Short mmCIF file of C-alpha atoms and ligand atoms in Angstrom, two decimals:
data_model
loop_
_atom_site.label_atom_id
_atom_site.label_comp_id
_atom_site.label_asym_id
_atom_site.label_seq_id
_atom_site.Cartn_x
_atom_site.Cartn_y
_atom_site.Cartn_z
CA UNK A 1 -0.02 -0.35 -0.07
CA UNK A 2 2.57 2.44 1.14
CA UNK A 3 4.92 2.04 -2.25
CA UNK A 4 0.81 2.53 -3.80
CA UNK A 5 0.54 5.99 -2.11
CA UNK A 6 4.00 6.75 -3.32
CA UNK A 7 3.20 5.99 -6.78
CA UNK A 8 0.02 8.38 -6.46
CA UNK A 9 2.24 11.37 -5.47
CA UNK A 10 4.71 11.00 -7.72
CA UNK A 11 1.79 10.77 -10.60
CA UNK A 12 0.53 14.08 -8.85
CA UNK A 13 3.94 15.82 -8.91
CA UNK A 14 4.28 14.45 -12.80
CA UNK A 15 0.96 16.06 -13.32
CA UNK A 16 1.77 18.95 -12.04
CA UNK A 17 5.30 19.39 -14.02
CA UNK A 18 2.54 19.34 -16.84
CA UNK A 19 4.12 15.74 -18.57
CA UNK A 20 0.86 13.28 -19.07
CA UNK A 21 0.88 10.00 -17.22
CA UNK A 22 -1.33 7.27 -19.45
CA UNK A 23 -4.18 5.94 -17.42
CA UNK A 24 -2.98 2.46 -17.76
CA UNK A 25 0.17 2.81 -15.82
CA UNK A 26 -1.62 1.83 -13.23
CA UNK A 27 -0.83 -1.79 -11.19
CA UNK A 28 -2.79 -4.67 -10.90
CA UNK A 29 -4.24 -5.28 -7.47
CA UNK A 30 -2.21 -7.83 -5.59
CA UNK A 31 -4.29 -10.79 -4.14
CA UNK A 32 -2.60 -12.41 -0.67
CA UNK A 33 -3.62 -16.04 -0.68
CA UNK A 34 -2.45 -17.86 2.25
CA UNK A 35 -3.23 -21.84 1.95
CA UNK A 36 -3.24 -24.39 5.01
CA UNK A 37 -1.14 -27.12 3.12
CA UNK A 38 -0.48 -29.19 0.20
CA UNK A 39 -0.48 -32.51 1.96
CA UNK A 40 -4.24 -32.65 1.37
CA UNK A 41 -5.39 -32.78 -1.94
CA UNK A 42 -8.21 -30.46 -1.52
CA UNK A 43 -6.29 -27.44 -0.97
CA UNK A 44 -4.04 -27.97 -4.01
CA UNK A 45 -7.07 -27.54 -5.90
CA UNK A 46 -8.08 -24.77 -4.10
CA UNK A 47 -4.76 -22.90 -4.42
CA UNK A 48 -4.70 -23.65 -8.14
CA UNK A 49 -8.34 -22.46 -8.39
CA UNK A 50 -8.20 -19.57 -6.99
CA UNK A 51 -4.78 -18.49 -8.82
CA UNK A 52 -6.25 -19.05 -11.99
CA UNK A 53 -9.59 -16.86 -11.05
CA UNK A 54 -7.98 -13.95 -10.04
CA UNK A 55 -5.38 -13.96 -12.84
CA UNK A 56 -7.91 -14.31 -15.53
CA UNK A 57 -9.24 -11.07 -13.93
CA UNK A 58 -5.99 -9.33 -13.65
CA UNK A 59 -4.89 -9.68 -10.81
CA UNK A 60 -1.81 -10.46 -9.70
CA UNK A 61 -1.61 -13.23 -7.13
CA UNK A 62 0.76 -14.49 -4.28
CA UNK A 63 0.01 -17.45 -3.15
CA UNK A 64 1.59 -19.58 -0.18
CA UNK A 65 1.29 -22.61 1.89
CA UNK A 66 2.01 -22.78 4.99
CA UNK A 67 2.91 -26.78 5.95
CA UNK A 68 -0.53 -27.39 8.50
CA UNK A 69 1.78 -25.06 10.90
CA UNK A 70 0.16 -21.80 12.03
CA UNK A 71 3.47 -19.90 12.96
CA UNK A 72 4.67 -20.47 9.59
CA UNK A 73 1.03 -19.35 8.15
CA UNK A 74 1.60 -16.11 10.02
CA UNK A 75 4.87 -15.61 8.99
CA UNK A 76 3.92 -15.84 5.45
CA UNK A 77 0.70 -13.80 5.83
CA UNK A 78 3.34 -10.86 7.27
CA UNK A 79 5.30 -11.35 4.16
CA UNK A 80 2.11 -10.84 2.20
CA UNK A 81 1.72 -7.75 3.98
CA UNK A 82 5.16 -7.12 3.14
CA UNK A 83 4.52 -7.34 0.06
CA UNK A 84 1.57 -4.85 -0.37
CA UNK A 85 -1.36 -7.08 -1.21
CA UNK A 86 -4.57 -5.17 -1.72
CA UNK A 87 -6.94 -7.87 0.39
CA UNK A 88 -5.89 -11.49 2.10
CA UNK A 89 -7.74 -14.79 0.90
CA UNK A 90 -6.87 -17.44 4.29
CA UNK A 91 -7.56 -20.80 4.78
CA UNK A 92 -6.41 -21.23 8.27
CA UNK A 93 -4.42 -23.51 9.81
CA UNK A 94 -5.52 -22.70 13.12
CA UNK A 95 -8.72 -20.36 13.06
CA UNK A 96 -7.65 -19.32 16.77
CA UNK A 97 -3.77 -18.67 15.88
CA UNK A 98 -3.90 -15.64 14.11
CA UNK A 99 -4.62 -12.43 16.33
CA UNK A 100 -1.18 -10.92 16.04
CA UNK A 101 -1.21 -10.72 11.78
CA UNK A 102 -5.01 -9.88 11.75
CA UNK A 103 -4.11 -7.21 14.11
CA UNK A 104 -1.68 -6.18 11.60
CA UNK A 105 -3.74 -6.51 8.43
CA UNK A 106 -6.66 -4.40 10.50
CA UNK A 107 -3.72 -1.68 11.00
CA UNK A 108 -3.01 -1.43 7.00
CA UNK A 109 -6.77 -1.50 6.37
CA UNK A 110 -6.01 -4.80 4.20
CA UNK A 111 -9.83 -7.09 4.15
CA UNK A 112 -9.28 -10.33 5.16
CA UNK A 113 -11.59 -13.06 3.78
CA UNK A 114 -11.77 -15.91 5.30
CA UNK A 115 -11.75 -19.17 2.92
CA UNK A 116 -13.63 -22.31 3.92
CA UNK A 117 -12.19 -22.09 7.57
CA UNK A 118 -13.34 -19.52 9.87
CA UNK A 119 -10.95 -17.14 11.01
CA UNK A 120 -12.13 -16.60 14.77
CA UNK A 121 -11.06 -12.39 14.91
CA UNK A 122 -13.41 -9.90 14.07
CA UNK A 123 -10.78 -7.90 11.28
CA UNK A 124 -12.30 -11.18 9.19
CA UNK A 125 -14.37 -9.01 6.96
CA UNK A 126 -16.35 -11.80 5.07
CA UNK A 127 -16.28 -15.29 4.97
CA UNK A 128 -16.69 -17.97 1.98
CA UNK A 129 -17.45 -21.46 2.80
CA UNK A 130 -19.83 -24.51 2.15
CA UNK A 131 -22.86 -24.83 4.37
CA UNK A 132 -20.27 -26.91 7.05
CA UNK A 133 -23.14 -28.02 9.12
CA UNK A 134 -25.17 -29.84 6.54
CA UNK A 135 -22.02 -31.56 5.24
CA UNK A 136 -22.25 -33.62 8.92
CA UNK A 137 -26.06 -33.52 8.26
CA UNK A 138 -25.68 -35.33 5.10
CA UNK A 139 -23.72 -37.77 6.52
CA UNK A 140 -25.37 -38.45 8.76
CA UNK A 141 -28.43 -39.02 6.69
CA UNK A 142 -26.57 -40.95 4.18
CA UNK A 143 -26.26 -43.45 7.24
CA UNK A 144 -29.54 -43.34 8.12
CA UNK A 145 -31.31 -44.26 5.40
CA UNK A 146 -28.27 -46.76 4.13
CA UNK A 147 -29.09 -48.60 6.85
CA UNK A 148 -33.20 -47.97 7.15
CA UNK A 149 -32.53 -47.03 10.82
CA UNK A 150 -35.74 -45.44 10.70
CA UNK A 151 -37.30 -49.52 10.22
CA UNK A 152 -34.93 -50.74 12.14
CA UNK A 153 -37.48 -52.43 14.54
CA UNK A 154 -34.71 -54.31 17.47
CA UNK A 155 -32.21 -54.56 14.84
CA UNK A 156 -28.54 -53.14 16.23
CA UNK A 157 -25.72 -51.58 14.18
CA UNK A 158 -22.63 -50.78 15.34
CA UNK A 159 -20.58 -47.79 14.81
CA UNK A 160 -17.04 -45.67 15.03
CA UNK A 161 -16.45 -42.20 14.74
CA UNK A 162 -13.07 -40.04 13.19
CA UNK A 163 -13.79 -36.23 13.13
CA UNK A 164 -11.47 -33.56 12.12
CA UNK A 165 -8.59 -31.18 13.25
CA UNK A 166 -10.18 -29.12 16.68
CA UNK A 167 -7.90 -26.33 15.48
CA UNK A 168 -10.13 -26.28 12.16
CA UNK A 169 -13.38 -24.60 13.18
CA UNK A 170 -15.07 -26.23 10.20
CA UNK A 171 -14.56 -29.77 12.02
CA UNK A 172 -16.43 -28.90 14.86
CA UNK A 173 -19.67 -28.27 12.56
CA UNK A 174 -19.45 -31.51 10.53
CA UNK A 175 -19.52 -33.53 13.55
CA UNK A 176 -22.38 -31.97 15.58
CA UNK A 177 -24.39 -31.69 12.10
CA UNK A 178 -23.65 -35.44 11.73
CA UNK A 179 -24.13 -36.14 15.48
CA UNK A 180 -27.53 -34.73 15.33
CA UNK A 181 -29.15 -36.69 12.54
CA UNK A 182 -27.50 -40.32 14.28
CA UNK A 183 -27.70 -39.02 18.09
CA UNK A 184 -31.02 -40.11 18.63
CA UNK A 185 -30.20 -43.82 17.27
CA UNK A 186 -27.40 -44.05 19.68
CA UNK A 187 -29.98 -42.94 22.42
CA UNK A 188 -32.37 -45.44 21.43
CA UNK A 189 -29.65 -48.57 21.12
CA UNK A 190 -29.81 -48.93 17.26
CA UNK A 191 -26.46 -47.57 16.77
CA UNK A 192 -23.99 -48.42 18.98
CA UNK A 193 -20.71 -47.28 19.57
CA UNK A 194 -18.64 -50.33 20.61
CA UNK A 195 -15.53 -48.18 21.54
CA UNK A 196 -17.63 -45.78 23.53
CA UNK A 197 -15.94 -43.26 21.82
CA UNK A 198 -18.41 -40.43 20.86
CA UNK A 199 -17.51 -37.13 22.69
CA UNK A 200 -15.74 -34.78 19.51
CA UNK A 201 -12.24 -34.77 21.92
CA UNK A 202 -11.47 -38.39 22.07
CA UNK A 203 -12.57 -39.03 17.88
CA UNK A 204 -10.95 -36.04 16.33
CA UNK A 205 -8.35 -36.08 14.37
CA UNK A 206 -5.35 -34.05 14.77
CA UNK A 207 -4.84 -31.75 10.89
CA UNK A 208 -6.85 -34.43 9.44
CA UNK A 209 -3.91 -36.32 8.96
CA UNK A 210 -4.74 -39.89 7.19
CA UNK A 211 -2.10 -41.90 9.35
CA UNK A 212 -3.01 -40.88 12.68
CA UNK A 213 -6.86 -41.49 12.05
CA UNK A 214 -5.39 -45.10 10.50
CA UNK A 215 -3.80 -45.86 14.18
CA UNK A 216 -6.49 -45.10 16.09
CA UNK A 217 -8.69 -47.22 13.61
CA UNK A 218 -5.98 -49.74 13.99
CA UNK A 219 -6.71 -49.56 17.67
CA UNK A 220 -10.81 -50.01 17.82
CA UNK A 221 -10.45 -52.84 15.66
CA UNK A 222 -7.56 -54.38 17.63
CA UNK A 223 -9.36 -53.52 21.29
CA UNK A 224 -12.97 -53.83 20.61
CA UNK A 225 -13.48 -55.91 17.14
CA UNK A 226 -10.62 -58.68 17.27
CA UNK A 227 -13.32 -61.06 18.62
CA UNK A 228 -15.17 -61.45 15.47
CA UNK A 229 -17.94 -57.93 16.62
CA UNK A 230 -19.47 -56.85 13.74
CA UNK A 231 -18.61 -53.37 12.03
CA UNK A 232 -21.32 -51.70 10.24
CA UNK A 233 -20.53 -48.13 9.92
CA UNK A 234 -17.64 -45.66 9.85
CA UNK A 235 -18.61 -41.99 10.34
CA UNK A 236 -15.42 -39.98 8.97
CA UNK A 237 -15.93 -36.29 8.39
CA UNK A 238 -13.54 -35.78 5.79
CA UNK A 239 -11.88 -37.93 3.09
CA UNK A 240 -8.21 -37.49 4.18
CA UNK A 241 -9.44 -39.70 7.78
CA UNK A 242 -11.77 -41.88 6.13
CA UNK A 243 -8.66 -42.88 3.92
CA UNK A 244 -6.57 -43.75 6.97
CA UNK A 245 -10.19 -45.34 8.17
CA UNK A 246 -10.10 -47.52 5.30
CA UNK A 247 -6.60 -48.88 5.35
CA UNK A 248 -7.12 -50.00 8.91
CA UNK A 249 -10.49 -51.96 7.86
CA UNK A 250 -8.52 -53.80 5.30
CA UNK A 251 -5.59 -54.77 7.15
CA UNK A 252 -7.18 -55.21 11.04
CA UNK A 253 -10.52 -56.29 10.46
CA UNK A 254 -11.18 -59.55 9.93
CA UNK A 255 -15.40 -59.29 9.04
CA UNK A 256 -16.92 -58.91 6.11
CA UNK A 257 -16.38 -55.95 4.05
CA UNK A 258 -19.20 -53.92 3.58
CA UNK A 259 -18.65 -51.25 6.20
CA UNK A 260 -20.24 -48.46 5.40
CA UNK A 261 -17.73 -45.10 5.47
CA UNK A 262 -18.37 -41.50 4.64
CA UNK A 263 -16.15 -38.86 3.68
CA UNK A 264 -16.01 -35.27 2.29
CA UNK A 265 -14.14 -33.24 -0.43
CA UNK A 266 -14.18 -36.05 -3.59
CA UNK A 267 -9.83 -36.45 -3.11
CA UNK A 268 -9.23 -38.81 -6.05
CA UNK A 269 -8.07 -41.50 -4.12
CA UNK A 270 -11.48 -42.13 -1.92
CA UNK A 271 -13.29 -41.26 -5.43
CA UNK A 272 -11.33 -44.67 -6.39
CA UNK A 273 -12.01 -46.08 -3.23
CA UNK A 274 -16.18 -45.31 -4.08
CA UNK A 275 -15.73 -47.34 -7.34
CA UNK A 276 -13.59 -50.53 -5.41
CA UNK A 277 -16.74 -50.19 -2.81
CA UNK A 278 -14.47 -49.91 -0.27
CA UNK A 279 -15.61 -46.11 0.63
CA UNK A 280 -19.01 -46.06 0.56
CA UNK A 281 -20.33 -41.80 -0.16
CA UNK A 282 -18.15 -38.43 0.03
CA UNK A 283 -19.90 -35.38 0.43
CA UNK A 284 -18.39 -33.12 -2.59
CA UNK A 285 -17.50 -29.44 -2.09
CA UNK A 286 -17.19 -28.14 -5.49
CA UNK A 287 -13.88 -25.88 -4.86
CA UNK A 288 -13.56 -24.23 -8.42
CA UNK A 289 -17.21 -22.81 -7.25
CA UNK A 290 -16.05 -21.53 -4.06
CA UNK A 291 -13.02 -19.38 -5.89
CA UNK A 292 -15.60 -18.06 -8.14
CA UNK A 293 -17.74 -16.76 -4.98
CA UNK A 294 -14.28 -15.83 -3.73
CA UNK A 295 -13.10 -13.84 -6.34
CA UNK A 296 -17.02 -12.07 -7.23
CA UNK A 297 -16.60 -11.07 -3.45
CA UNK A 298 -12.93 -9.80 -3.36
CA UNK A 299 -13.69 -7.45 -6.29
CA UNK A 300 -17.08 -6.13 -5.05
CA UNK A 301 -14.82 -5.58 -1.62
CA UNK A 302 -11.72 -3.90 -3.61
CA UNK A 303 -14.46 -1.82 -5.18
CA UNK A 304 -15.78 -0.66 -2.43
CA UNK A 305 -18.97 -1.66 -3.36
CA UNK A 306 -22.00 -2.71 -0.98
CA UNK A 307 -21.82 -6.93 0.10
CA UNK A 308 -25.14 -8.44 0.42
CA UNK A 309 -27.47 -11.06 -1.03
CA UNK A 310 -27.53 -9.59 -4.49
CA UNK A 311 -23.84 -10.39 -5.01
CA UNK A 312 -25.03 -13.95 -5.55
CA UNK A 313 -27.11 -12.93 -8.41
CA UNK A 314 -24.04 -12.27 -10.37
CA UNK A 315 -22.90 -15.68 -10.55
CA UNK A 316 -24.54 -19.08 -11.43
CA UNK A 317 -24.21 -21.10 -8.08
CA UNK A 318 -26.29 -21.66 -5.77
CA UNK A 319 -24.99 -19.50 -2.43
CA UNK A 320 -26.77 -18.41 0.71
CA UNK A 321 -25.67 -14.87 2.07
CA UNK A 322 -26.03 -15.39 5.95
CA UNK A 323 -24.90 -13.38 8.65
CA UNK A 324 -26.81 -15.46 11.25
CA UNK A 325 -24.62 -18.42 11.29
CA UNK A 326 -20.91 -17.87 11.73
CA UNK A 327 -19.23 -15.50 14.76
CA UNK A 328 -15.80 -14.67 14.89
CA UNK A 329 -16.17 -13.23 18.90
CA UNK A 330 -19.15 -13.77 21.20
CA UNK A 331 -22.10 -11.88 19.33
CA UNK A 332 -19.89 -10.43 16.14
CA UNK A 333 -21.35 -12.00 12.97
CA UNK A 334 -18.90 -12.46 9.93
CA UNK A 335 -21.10 -11.91 6.46
CA UNK A 336 -20.75 -15.32 5.38
CA UNK A 337 -21.53 -16.80 1.61
CA UNK A 338 -22.23 -20.01 1.79
CA UNK A 339 -22.64 -23.35 -0.97
CA UNK A 340 -24.35 -26.25 -0.94
CA UNK A 341 -22.54 -29.54 -0.76
CA UNK A 342 -23.89 -32.62 -2.42
CA UNK A 343 -23.77 -36.75 -1.85
CA UNK A 344 -21.45 -38.68 -3.92
CA UNK A 345 -21.77 -42.39 -4.06
CA UNK A 346 -20.91 -45.50 -6.93
CA UNK A 347 -24.11 -44.36 -8.06
CA UNK A 348 -23.43 -40.69 -9.51
CA UNK A 349 -19.71 -40.34 -10.36
CA UNK A 350 -21.20 -38.83 -13.09
CA UNK A 351 -22.06 -36.05 -11.53
CA UNK A 352 -19.02 -34.79 -11.15
CA UNK A 353 -17.66 -35.88 -14.65
CA UNK A 354 -20.52 -33.02 -15.50
CA UNK A 355 -18.64 -29.99 -13.61
CA UNK A 356 -15.80 -30.68 -16.00
CA UNK A 357 -13.37 -30.93 -12.88
CA UNK A 358 -13.01 -34.90 -13.39
CA UNK A 359 -12.49 -37.00 -16.17
CA UNK A 360 -14.19 -40.70 -16.00
CA UNK A 361 -10.96 -43.32 -17.48
CA UNK A 362 -11.44 -46.53 -19.50
CA UNK A 363 -10.53 -48.29 -16.06
CA UNK A 364 -13.60 -47.10 -14.32
CA UNK A 365 -11.73 -44.63 -12.14
CA UNK A 366 -12.00 -41.25 -12.17
CA UNK A 367 -8.69 -38.30 -12.49
CA UNK A 368 -9.30 -34.75 -11.87
CA UNK A 369 -8.42 -32.67 -15.17
CA UNK A 370 -5.37 -30.71 -14.89
C1 GAL B 1 -11.77 -28.39 6.13
C2 GAL B 1 -12.74 -28.52 5.07
C3 GAL B 1 -13.03 -29.88 4.53
C4 GAL B 1 -11.89 -31.10 4.45
C5 GAL B 1 -10.63 -30.46 5.79
C6 GAL B 1 -9.44 -30.96 5.74
O1 GAL B 1 -11.50 -27.38 6.53
O2 GAL B 1 -14.01 -27.58 5.23
O3 GAL B 1 -13.48 -30.28 3.10
O4 GAL B 1 -10.91 -30.80 3.53
O5 GAL B 1 -10.94 -29.28 6.29
O6 GAL B 1 -8.34 -30.12 4.44
#
């Protein structure tokens, strides 16, 4: 920003000196993008799509990945601020660990869009995400419908639960959305969590790490299912954890191979597991659309436009303007644009191909379009 002010001052001096300066000399605005990690598939896609969207719209993009390390992310964002970005787009590693740098952004009057994950700081200007609670609801409802729990009678089904990273504000929403659907069946004894591990803290997975999810699955399978106890369902909040759980079931569970496993994201390895009948569903979030909504919002913010629900009319993507659901601190609501997730199973994989973002190979497996 300081450099830009200097440029404006110089332009004024030059104009005063009767030297004409073409308007086109104006520099492109700079978009600072901070993504959490490249170790999980989706964030690579998010980074690519965001970069492409903004560059195609004429902006300069600085994109950083923070290796799932929140102090690294703080210094990445400080570097972006030092590079005079005009707006920040941040998917936080830890939504509560960015206060210092959020204060610095506020001091420099740089707007911040929390991307996908909310930042728990009132300097967050806007939030773009999917309806995170609905992601969990869809997973819970899928389990209810697949097992026909409403008509279960005296039948009981055994279930285990793997949730996400406690540092990620989304993780609690996914978990709660699913549990609100499933809890009545747990209370009625229709669903039995054999390990007894149901509270968020006991089922959470630091950094959504596949290996961590695998090891916990192996422990549970070894402790509670090695005697031949049937496992029917494993509720997993996302695909990276579902991948670990599926590996654990393949290696450490002797029962039949019909365990229902949920997921989220449409990661390519998980789509292959869906084709192979190892994972049962994933909640798909079109992150290309998320980047389009983010571009529209960022442009409106940079142009000083009023931000309200009418922004949703400017793109053909189902999206709600929400001023109630997400607070950055008690009572401080963050205006949010929430896209709509959908359920993908082996029966509707074609829907992914229809997005233009995936291709179906002759072998029947999906790959992401480069
Ligand atoms: C969440 C995100 C999910 C999932 C997870 C792990 O914040 O909403 O889509 O990818 O992080 O990266």
